[in-house]
């Protein structure tokens, strides 16, 4: 009796694996009690509709009326109570559902859509790169919908990026827990790596080399956590680092599969989904993440992998990756 049913219902609409749901009212398994409940409980639905019909499911076969008989009985009671609504058994605006089960009878209107997809965790675990932008929260959501438990990784480059930028990434992760469930965000210190790239590598390769480091670090985190894939928000042709050649050079350092749910989407589609899941307003806050640090004036868009390898050859890659992994901060995320 003390449950907040409104909040519970809204929360269930965001649970992956739930295709549809409805709120039902229960009563004793008596035809008059069921008819009375339908008249009272569905009052607002009946007043809004122009036509209706009643459908009954009777799992308790000891109930003295057949499903058709009970539908007719309750339908007549509803017609008497709401004279302005027509009965339409072929194409009704409202379907009144009655279920007679073992413990009680239930009355409800038509179900609403749930989140769909698969229950989180049934498809394994993956690491998702979660920046402060619009795309990566959407890609995280879409892979979670396929039943994947996610470990969000956020790269932080203080003092080139602010505490507000870090807080923004954390807040995006927290917003996603409504759909993804509890997650542990791994915040990776990325400043030293970016400074080393700036000081020792050709400028046109900065972004490509940076993303190769992100992939190396993400794969190490995945291996530690028994995760089986890396999720990114890349979208073909959207920016200089997302040409096919650029993505090939980034993925060349990987052994795990890369999941890219946004790869063929238009930006408008991604923004629409971000608004739908509630991350858009946070994503557009004016706090830039590490991807904007030391952005090259003329980035290489069609690189050869051998060129990128040569460009990063002056770096102590293993030491830089180990240092970043050692400095990871782990933050538990849950929806308030």
Coordinates of C-alpha atoms in Angstrom, one line a residue:
X1 CA 0.0 0.0 0.0
X2 CA 2.9 2.4 0.6
X3 CA 4.5 1.8 -2.8
X4 CA 4.9 4.8 -5.2
X5 CA 3.2 3.2 -8.1
X6 CA 3.6 6.2 -10.4
X7 CA 7.4 6.2 -9.9
X8 CA 7.6 2.4 -10.2
X9 CA 5.7 2.5 -13.5
X10 CA 7.9 5.2 -15.0
X11 CA 11.0 3.3 -13.9
X12 CA 9.8 0.1 -15.5
X13 CA 9.3 1.8 -18.8
X14 CA 13.1 2.2 -18.9
X15 CA 14.0 -1.4 -18.1
X16 CA 15.5 -3.2 -21.1
X17 CA 13.8 -6.5 -21.8
X18 CA 10.4 -5.2 -21.0
X19 CA 8.4 -4.9 -24.2
X20 CA 5.2 -3.5 -22.8
X21 CA 3.6 -2.9 -19.4
X22 CA 0.4 -1.8 -17.9
X23 CA -1.1 -0.9 -14.5
X24 CA -3.8 -3.2 -13.4
X25 CA -6.3 -3.2 -10.5
X26 CA -7.2 -6.4 -8.7
X27 CA -10.4 -7.7 -7.1
X28 CA -12.0 -10.9 -6.0
X29 CA -12.9 -13.4 -8.8
X30 CA -16.6 -12.4 -9.0
X31 CA -18.3 -11.2 -12.1
X32 CA -20.0 -8.2 -10.4
X33 CA -16.9 -7.2 -8.6
X34 CA -15.0 -7.3 -11.9
X35 CA -17.6 -5.2 -13.7
X36 CA -17.7 -2.7 -10.8
X37 CA -13.9 -2.4 -10.8
X38 CA -13.8 -1.9 -14.6
X39 CA -16.4 0.9 -14.4
X40 CA -14.5 2.7 -11.7
X41 CA -10.8 2.0 -12.5
X42 CA -11.1 2.7 -16.2
X43 CA -13.2 5.8 -15.9
X44 CA -10.7 8.2 -17.5
X45 CA -9.9 5.8 -20.3
X46 CA -13.6 5.2 -21.1
X47 CA -14.4 8.9 -21.1
X48 CA -11.5 9.6 -23.6
X49 CA -12.5 6.8 -26.0
X50 CA -15.1 6.7 -28.7
X51 CA -15.3 2.9 -29.0
X52 CA -14.2 -0.1 -27.0
X53 CA -14.3 -3.8 -26.6
X54 CA -13.5 -6.3 -23.7
X55 CA -11.0 -9.1 -24.0
X56 CA -10.7 -11.7 -21.2
X57 CA -8.0 -14.2 -20.4
X58 CA -9.0 -16.9 -18.0
X59 CA -6.0 -19.0 -16.6
X60 CA -8.2 -20.1 -13.7
X61 CA -10.3 -22.7 -15.5
X62 CA -12.5 -23.1 -12.4
X63 CA -14.0 -19.7 -12.9
X64 CA -17.7 -20.4 -13.7
X65 CA -17.9 -18.2 -16.8
X66 CA -16.0 -18.6 -20.1
X67 CA -13.8 -15.8 -21.4
X68 CA -16.4 -14.8 -23.9
X69 CA -19.2 -14.8 -21.4
X70 CA -17.2 -12.6 -18.9
X71 CA -16.2 -10.2 -21.7
X72 CA -19.9 -9.9 -22.7
X73 CA -21.0 -9.4 -19.1
X74 CA -18.4 -6.7 -18.4
X75 CA -19.0 -5.1 -21.8
X76 CA -22.7 -4.7 -21.1
X77 CA -21.9 -3.1 -17.7
X78 CA -19.5 -0.7 -19.3
X79 CA -22.0 0.2 -22.0
X80 CA -24.7 0.9 -19.4
X81 CA -22.3 3.1 -17.4
X82 CA -20.8 5.0 -20.4
X83 CA -23.7 5.4 -22.9
X84 CA -21.7 7.7 -25.3
X85 CA -19.0 5.1 -26.1
X86 CA -19.8 2.5 -28.8
X87 CA -18.9 -1.2 -28.8
X88 CA -16.6 -2.1 -31.7
X89 CA -15.2 -5.6 -31.6
X90 CA -13.2 -5.2 -34.8
X91 CA -11.3 -1.9 -34.5
X92 CA -11.9 -0.4 -31.1
X93 CA -10.1 2.7 -29.8
X94 CA -9.9 1.2 -26.3
X95 CA -9.4 -2.5 -25.4
X96 CA -10.4 -3.3 -21.8
X97 CA -8.4 -6.3 -20.6
X98 CA -9.6 -8.7 -17.9
X99 CA -7.4 -11.5 -16.5
X100 CA -8.8 -14.1 -14.2
X101 CA -5.8 -15.7 -12.5
X102 CA -5.2 -18.0 -9.5
X103 CA -5.2 -15.4 -6.7
X104 CA -7.4 -12.6 -8.1
X105 CA -9.0 -11.0 -11.1
X106 CA -7.3 -8.0 -12.8
X107 CA -8.6 -5.2 -14.9
X108 CA -6.4 -2.9 -17.1
X109 CA -6.5 -0.8 -20.2
X110 CA -4.1 -1.2 -23.2
X111 CA -0.4 -1.6 -22.4
X112 CA 2.2 1.0 -23.1
X113 CA 5.5 0.4 -24.9
X114 CA 8.4 -0.5 -22.7
X115 CA 12.1 0.0 -23.5
X116 CA 12.3 -3.3 -25.5
X117 CA 15.7 -4.9 -26.1
X118 CA 17.3 -7.5 -23.9
X119 CA 17.9 -7.6 -20.1
X120 CA 21.1 -5.9 -19.2
X121 CA 23.9 -8.4 -18.7
X122 CA 22.5 -11.3 -20.7
X123 CA 24.8 -10.5 -23.6
X124 CA 28.0 -10.1 -21.6
X125 CA 30.1 -7.1 -20.6
X126 CA 31.8 -4.4 -22.7
X127 CA 33.8 -1.2 -22.1
X128 CA 32.2 2.0 -23.4
X129 CA 34.1 5.2 -24.1
X130 CA 32.0 7.9 -22.6
X131 CA 33.0 11.4 -23.3
X132 CA 31.1 14.6 -22.6
X133 CA 29.5 14.8 -26.1
X134 CA 26.2 13.9 -27.6
X135 CA 27.2 10.7 -29.4
X136 CA 28.8 8.4 -26.8
X137 CA 25.9 8.4 -24.3
X138 CA 23.6 7.4 -27.2
X139 CA 26.0 4.6 -28.3
X140 CA 26.2 3.4 -24.7
X141 CA 22.4 3.3 -24.4
X142 CA 22.0 1.4 -27.7
X143 CA 24.5 -1.3 -26.8
X144 CA 23.0 -1.6 -23.3
X145 CA 19.6 -2.2 -25.0
X146 CA 21.1 -5.3 -26.6
X147 CA 21.7 -6.8 -23.2
X148 CA 25.2 -5.7 -22.5
X149 CA 26.5 -4.7 -19.1
X150 CA 28.8 -1.7 -19.5
X151 CA 31.9 -0.2 -17.9
X152 CA 32.1 3.5 -18.9
X153 CA 35.6 4.9 -19.4
X154 CA 36.1 8.7 -19.3
X155 CA 39.4 10.3 -20.2
X156 CA 40.3 13.4 -18.1
X157 CA 43.0 15.9 -19.0
X158 CA 43.3 18.3 -16.1
X159 CA 44.2 21.3 -16.2
X160 CA 43.5 21.4 -19.9
X161 CA 39.9 20.3 -19.2
X162 CA 38.0 21.5 -16.1
X163 CA 36.5 19.8 -13.1
X164 CA 33.2 20.8 -14.7
X165 CA 34.0 18.7 -17.7
X166 CA 34.8 15.7 -15.5
X167 CA 31.5 16.2 -13.6
X168 CA 29.7 16.4 -16.9
X169 CA 31.0 13.0 -17.9
X170 CA 30.0 11.6 -14.5
X171 CA 26.5 13.0 -14.8
X172 CA 26.0 11.5 -18.2
X173 CA 27.0 8.1 -16.8
X174 CA 24.6 8.6 -13.9
X175 CA 21.7 9.6 -16.3
X176 CA 22.4 6.4 -18.2
X177 CA 22.0 4.2 -15.1
X178 CA 18.2 4.6 -15.5
X179 CA 18.6 2.2 -18.5
X180 CA 21.9 0.5 -17.9
X181 CA 21.7 -0.2 -14.2
X182 CA 24.5 0.5 -11.7
X183 CA 27.9 1.0 -13.4
X184 CA 31.4 1.7 -12.2
X185 CA 33.0 4.6 -14.2
X186 CA 36.7 4.4 -14.8
X187 CA 38.2 8.0 -15.0
X188 CA 41.6 7.8 -16.8
X189 CA 44.2 10.6 -16.3
X190 CA 45.1 11.5 -19.8
X191 CA 47.1 14.7 -19.5
X192 CA 50.6 13.2 -19.6
X193 CA 49.8 11.2 -22.7
X194 CA 48.5 14.2 -24.6
X195 CA 51.4 16.3 -23.6
X196 CA 53.8 13.6 -24.8
X197 CA 51.9 13.4 -28.1
X198 CA 52.1 17.2 -28.5
X199 CA 55.8 17.4 -27.8
X200 CA 57.0 14.4 -29.8
X201 CA 54.6 13.7 -32.7
X202 CA 53.7 15.5 -35.9
X203 CA 50.7 17.7 -35.4
X204 CA 48.5 16.3 -38.1
X205 CA 48.5 12.9 -36.3
X206 CA 47.6 14.2 -32.8
X207 CA 44.0 13.0 -32.8
X208 CA 44.7 9.6 -34.4
X209 CA 47.5 8.8 -31.9
X210 CA 45.4 10.0 -29.0
X211 CA 42.6 7.7 -30.1
X212 CA 45.0 4.8 -30.4
X213 CA 46.0 5.3 -26.8
X214 CA 42.4 5.4 -25.7
X215 CA 41.8 2.1 -27.4
X216 CA 44.9 0.5 -25.8
X217 CA 43.8 1.7 -22.4
X218 CA 40.2 0.6 -22.9
X219 CA 41.3 -2.8 -24.0
X220 CA 43.5 -3.2 -20.9
X221 CA 40.5 -2.2 -18.7
X222 CA 38.4 -4.7 -20.6
X223 CA 40.8 -7.5 -20.1
X224 CA 41.0 -6.8 -16.4
X225 CA 37.2 -6.9 -16.2
X226 CA 36.6 -9.9 -18.5
X227 CA 34.8 -7.6 -20.9
X228 CA 34.5 -8.8 -24.5
X229 CA 34.2 -5.7 -26.6
X230 CA 34.8 -1.9 -26.8
X231 CA 31.9 0.5 -27.6
X232 CA 32.5 3.8 -29.3
X233 CA 30.2 6.6 -30.6
X234 CA 32.0 6.9 -33.9
X235 CA 29.9 8.0 -36.9
X236 CA 31.3 7.5 -40.4
X237 CA 32.4 10.7 -42.0
X238 CA 31.3 13.0 -39.1
X239 CA 34.7 14.3 -38.2
X240 CA 38.3 13.9 -39.5
X241 CA 39.1 11.0 -37.2
X242 CA 36.0 9.0 -38.4
X243 CA 37.0 8.3 -42.0
X244 CA 37.4 4.6 -42.8
X245 CA 41.2 5.0 -43.0
X246 CA 41.3 6.9 -39.7
X247 CA 39.2 4.3 -38.0
X248 CA 41.3 1.5 -39.4
X249 CA 44.4 3.1 -37.9
X250 CA 42.7 3.5 -34.6
X251 CA 41.5 -0.1 -34.5
X252 CA 44.8 -1.5 -35.6
X253 CA 46.0 -1.5 -32.0
X254 CA 43.0 -3.6 -30.8
X255 CA 42.3 -7.3 -30.5
X256 CA 38.8 -7.0 -29.1
X257 CA 35.9 -6.2 -31.4
X258 CA 34.7 -2.6 -31.7
X259 CA 31.0 -2.0 -31.4
X260 CA 29.8 1.2 -33.2
X261 CA 26.0 1.5 -33.0
X262 CA 26.0 5.0 -34.5
X263 CA 28.1 4.3 -37.5
X264 CA 25.4 4.9 -40.1
X265 CA 23.2 7.4 -38.3
X266 CA 22.7 11.1 -39.2
X267 CA 23.5 13.6 -36.6
X268 CA 19.9 14.6 -36.4
X269 CA 19.0 11.0 -35.6
X270 CA 21.6 10.9 -32.8
X271 CA 20.4 14.2 -31.3
X272 CA 16.8 13.0 -31.4
X273 CA 17.7 9.8 -29.5
X274 CA 19.8 11.9 -27.0
X275 CA 16.7 14.0 -26.3
X276 CA 14.6 10.9 -25.9
X277 CA 16.9 9.3 -23.3
X278 CA 17.5 12.5 -21.4
X279 CA 21.2 13.1 -22.0
X280 CA 21.1 15.9 -24.6
X281 CA 20.8 18.9 -22.3
X282 CA 23.8 17.7 -20.2
X283 CA 25.9 16.9 -23.3
X284 CA 25.6 20.4 -24.7
X285 CA 26.8 22.1 -21.5
X286 CA 29.9 24.2 -22.4
X287 CA 32.6 22.1 -20.8
X288 CA 34.8 20.5 -23.3
X289 CA 36.4 17.1 -22.8
X290 CA 39.9 15.9 -23.6
X291 CA 39.1 15.3 -27.3
X292 CA 39.3 19.0 -27.8
X293 CA 42.8 19.3 -26.3
X294 CA 45.7 20.0 -28.8
X295 CA 43.3 19.7 -31.8
X296 CA 45.5 19.8 -35.0
X297 CA 44.8 22.6 -37.4
X298 CA 45.0 20.3 -40.4
X299 CA 44.3 16.7 -39.2
X300 CA 45.3 13.8 -41.4
X301 CA 42.0 12.2 -42.7
X302 CA 43.3 9.4 -45.0
X303 CA 46.3 8.0 -43.0
X304 CA 48.1 4.8 -43.7
X305 CA 48.6 2.7 -40.6
X306 CA 52.4 2.6 -41.2
X307 CA 52.4 6.4 -41.2
X308 CA 50.7 6.6 -37.8
X309 CA 53.0 4.0 -36.4
X310 CA 56.0 5.9 -37.5
X311 CA 54.5 9.2 -36.1
X312 CA 54.1 7.7 -32.6
X313 CA 57.4 5.7 -32.6
X314 CA 59.1 8.3 -30.4
X315 CA 56.7 7.6 -27.5
X316 CA 57.2 5.0 -24.8
X317 CA 53.8 3.6 -25.4
X318 CA 53.8 0.8 -22.8
X319 CA 55.0 3.1 -20.0
X320 CA 52.4 5.8 -20.8
X321 CA 49.6 3.2 -20.9
X322 CA 50.7 1.7 -17.6
X323 CA 51.0 5.1 -15.9
X324 CA 47.4 6.0 -17.0
X325 CA 46.0 2.6 -15.8
X326 CA 47.7 3.1 -12.4
X327 CA 46.1 6.5 -11.9
X328 CA 42.5 5.4 -12.7
X329 CA 39.8 6.7 -10.4
X330 CA 36.7 4.5 -10.0
X331 CA 33.3 6.1 -9.4
X332 CA 30.2 4.2 -8.6
X333 CA 27.2 5.4 -10.6
X334 CA 23.5 4.9 -9.7
X335 CA 20.3 6.7 -10.4
X336 CA 19.0 8.8 -7.6

